[in-house]
Amino acid sequence: TFGVARHAPLGAALEEVLETPARIAAKDGPRVAVVFDEFQQILEYGNDQVERKLRSVIQHHDKVSYIFLGSRKHLIQKMVLDRKRPLFGAGGRYPLGPIAEEHWQPFIHRRFLDADKRIEEGQIHQVCEMTQGHPFYTQHLCHVLWELCEPNAVVSEKTIATAVKVLLDRESYAYTSLWESLTLSQKRFLKGLAAEASGVKVYAGEFVSRHGLSSASNAQRAVQALLSKDIIDREGDSFLITDRFFRLWIQSVQSP
């Protein structure tokens, strides 16, 4: 950790902190890696001074690697793809996608066995279908399943249904508030996205008419608004609902 004097100028204090990894690397020999988690939060400062200072300092650090992580993809992209931003072109981009079920199967199975609990391949598949392989939601759902499953017992479909209900009940107030803040077109789009298989063509006539969106332009406006709120994310040529549990909530609470 780094201490900053109460009345020290922010610029000087920030530069001192940013220079520390390079000094450590120069002293101890090995490369140093610095990870900024939820990096997009610096946009809340209201100006780009921190980004400018960061760029001006780290560009001279040849023995330090920097990793900028963020859960709000469109904000991270704004910071590194906008030519007017200080960090434009500062490094490569590595989108982190879902984890394939083939990797989840042995991991989840082993974790349950370590506690004398069992979860079969079919139930793990069901979990992965619900969470679409997203690490946070998969582990969160499995944690609730683990709590519900007694030692020497087997996770059943009923256990999974109970776990999902527990999770959705916890988030019900937040999801209801979010839902009520959306326009009718945005709600219809999300209902359609939650109901359809992955990769659905959301601008196709079939999707538009089936989910009451009136026109492809209505769907496009809904997409832009939902992307800006991080409610949906791009997936190849289609989209998915960012919060996998919100997707399950829409499926369970909202009528088609």
Short mmCIF file of N, CA and C in Angstrom, two decimals, residues 11 13 15 39 53 76 88 96 100 109 112 133 140-141 143 147 159 171 175 179 182 186 225 229 235 241 247 256:
data_model
loop_
_atom_site.label_atom_id
_atom_site.label_comp_id
_atom_site.label_asym_id
_atom_site.label_seq_id
_atom_site.Cartn_x
_atom_site.Cartn_y
_atom_site.Cartn_z
N GLY A 11 -1.28 15.66 -8.23
CA GLY A 11 -0.40 15.30 -9.34
C GLY A 11 0.90 14.70 -8.88
N ALA A 13 1.57 13.34 -5.89
CA ALA A 13 1.32 12.09 -5.18
C ALA A 13 1.04 10.96 -6.16
N GLU A 15 1.99 10.74 -9.31
CA GLU A 15 3.21 10.40 -10.03
C GLU A 15 4.14 9.54 -9.17
N PHE A 39 -11.06 -0.58 -14.05
CA PHE A 39 -10.31 0.60 -14.45
C PHE A 39 -11.20 1.73 -14.95
N LYS A 53 -1.80 11.62 -16.94
CA LYS A 53 -0.66 11.37 -16.06
C LYS A 53 -0.20 9.92 -16.17
N ILE A 76 -14.53 0.85 -21.16
CA ILE A 76 -13.13 0.50 -21.39
C ILE A 76 -12.77 0.75 -22.86
N PHE A 88 -5.36 6.06 -25.86
CA PHE A 88 -5.60 5.46 -27.18
C PHE A 88 -4.34 4.74 -27.65
N LEU A 96 -12.15 -11.15 -22.58
CA LEU A 96 -12.24 -12.41 -21.84
C LEU A 96 -13.65 -12.97 -22.00
N ALA A 100 -15.55 -22.58 -21.44
CA ALA A 100 -16.27 -23.68 -22.09
C ALA A 100 -16.70 -24.72 -21.06
N HIS A 109 -17.31 -30.76 -10.69
CA HIS A 109 -17.47 -32.12 -10.15
C HIS A 109 -16.48 -32.37 -9.01
N PHE A 112 -17.28 -30.41 -5.65
CA PHE A 112 -18.36 -31.01 -4.87
C PHE A 112 -17.88 -32.30 -4.19
N GLY A 133 -21.72 -20.02 -19.20
CA GLY A 133 -20.29 -20.18 -18.98
C GLY A 133 -19.57 -19.01 -18.35
N HIS A 140 -21.15 -18.41 -8.67
CA HIS A 140 -22.14 -17.93 -7.71
C HIS A 140 -23.29 -18.93 -7.57
N LEU A 141 -23.78 -19.44 -8.70
CA LEU A 141 -24.85 -20.43 -8.67
C LEU A 141 -24.36 -21.72 -8.01
N HIS A 143 -22.08 -22.01 -5.79
CA HIS A 143 -21.91 -21.79 -4.35
C HIS A 143 -23.24 -22.00 -3.61
N GLU A 147 -24.24 -24.97 -0.89
CA GLU A 147 -24.84 -24.73 0.43
C GLU A 147 -26.12 -25.55 0.62
N THR A 159 -32.93 -29.16 -6.79
CA THR A 159 -31.94 -28.36 -6.06
C THR A 159 -31.54 -27.14 -6.88
N GLU A 171 -32.13 -10.72 -5.71
CA GLU A 171 -31.96 -9.61 -6.65
C GLU A 171 -33.28 -9.03 -7.13
N TYR A 175 -33.72 -5.94 -9.77
CA TYR A 175 -34.16 -6.25 -11.12
C TYR A 175 -35.48 -5.57 -11.45
N TRP A 179 -36.01 -2.95 -14.42
CA TRP A 179 -37.03 -3.23 -15.43
C TRP A 179 -37.97 -2.05 -15.60
N LEU A 182 -36.94 0.93 -17.88
CA LEU A 182 -36.76 0.72 -19.31
C LEU A 182 -38.00 1.12 -20.10
N GLN A 186 -37.42 -1.44 -25.19
CA GLN A 186 -36.28 -2.09 -24.54
C GLN A 186 -36.72 -3.35 -23.80
N ALA A 225 -29.45 1.82 -26.67
CA ALA A 225 -29.73 2.25 -25.30
C ALA A 225 -29.28 1.20 -24.29
N LYS A 229 -26.11 1.18 -21.32
CA LYS A 229 -26.38 0.91 -19.89
C LYS A 229 -25.71 -0.38 -19.42
N GLU A 235 -22.13 -10.22 -28.88
CA GLU A 235 -21.61 -11.58 -28.97
C GLU A 235 -21.57 -11.97 -30.44
N ILE A 241 -27.61 -10.88 -22.79
CA ILE A 241 -27.90 -10.09 -21.60
C ILE A 241 -26.71 -10.25 -20.65
N ARG A 247 -31.24 -12.31 -16.90
CA ARG A 247 -31.85 -13.08 -18.01
C ARG A 247 -32.80 -14.13 -17.46
N PRO A 256 -44.02 -13.81 -22.15
CA PRO A 256 -43.48 -13.56 -23.48
C PRO A 256 -44.24 -12.45 -24.19
#
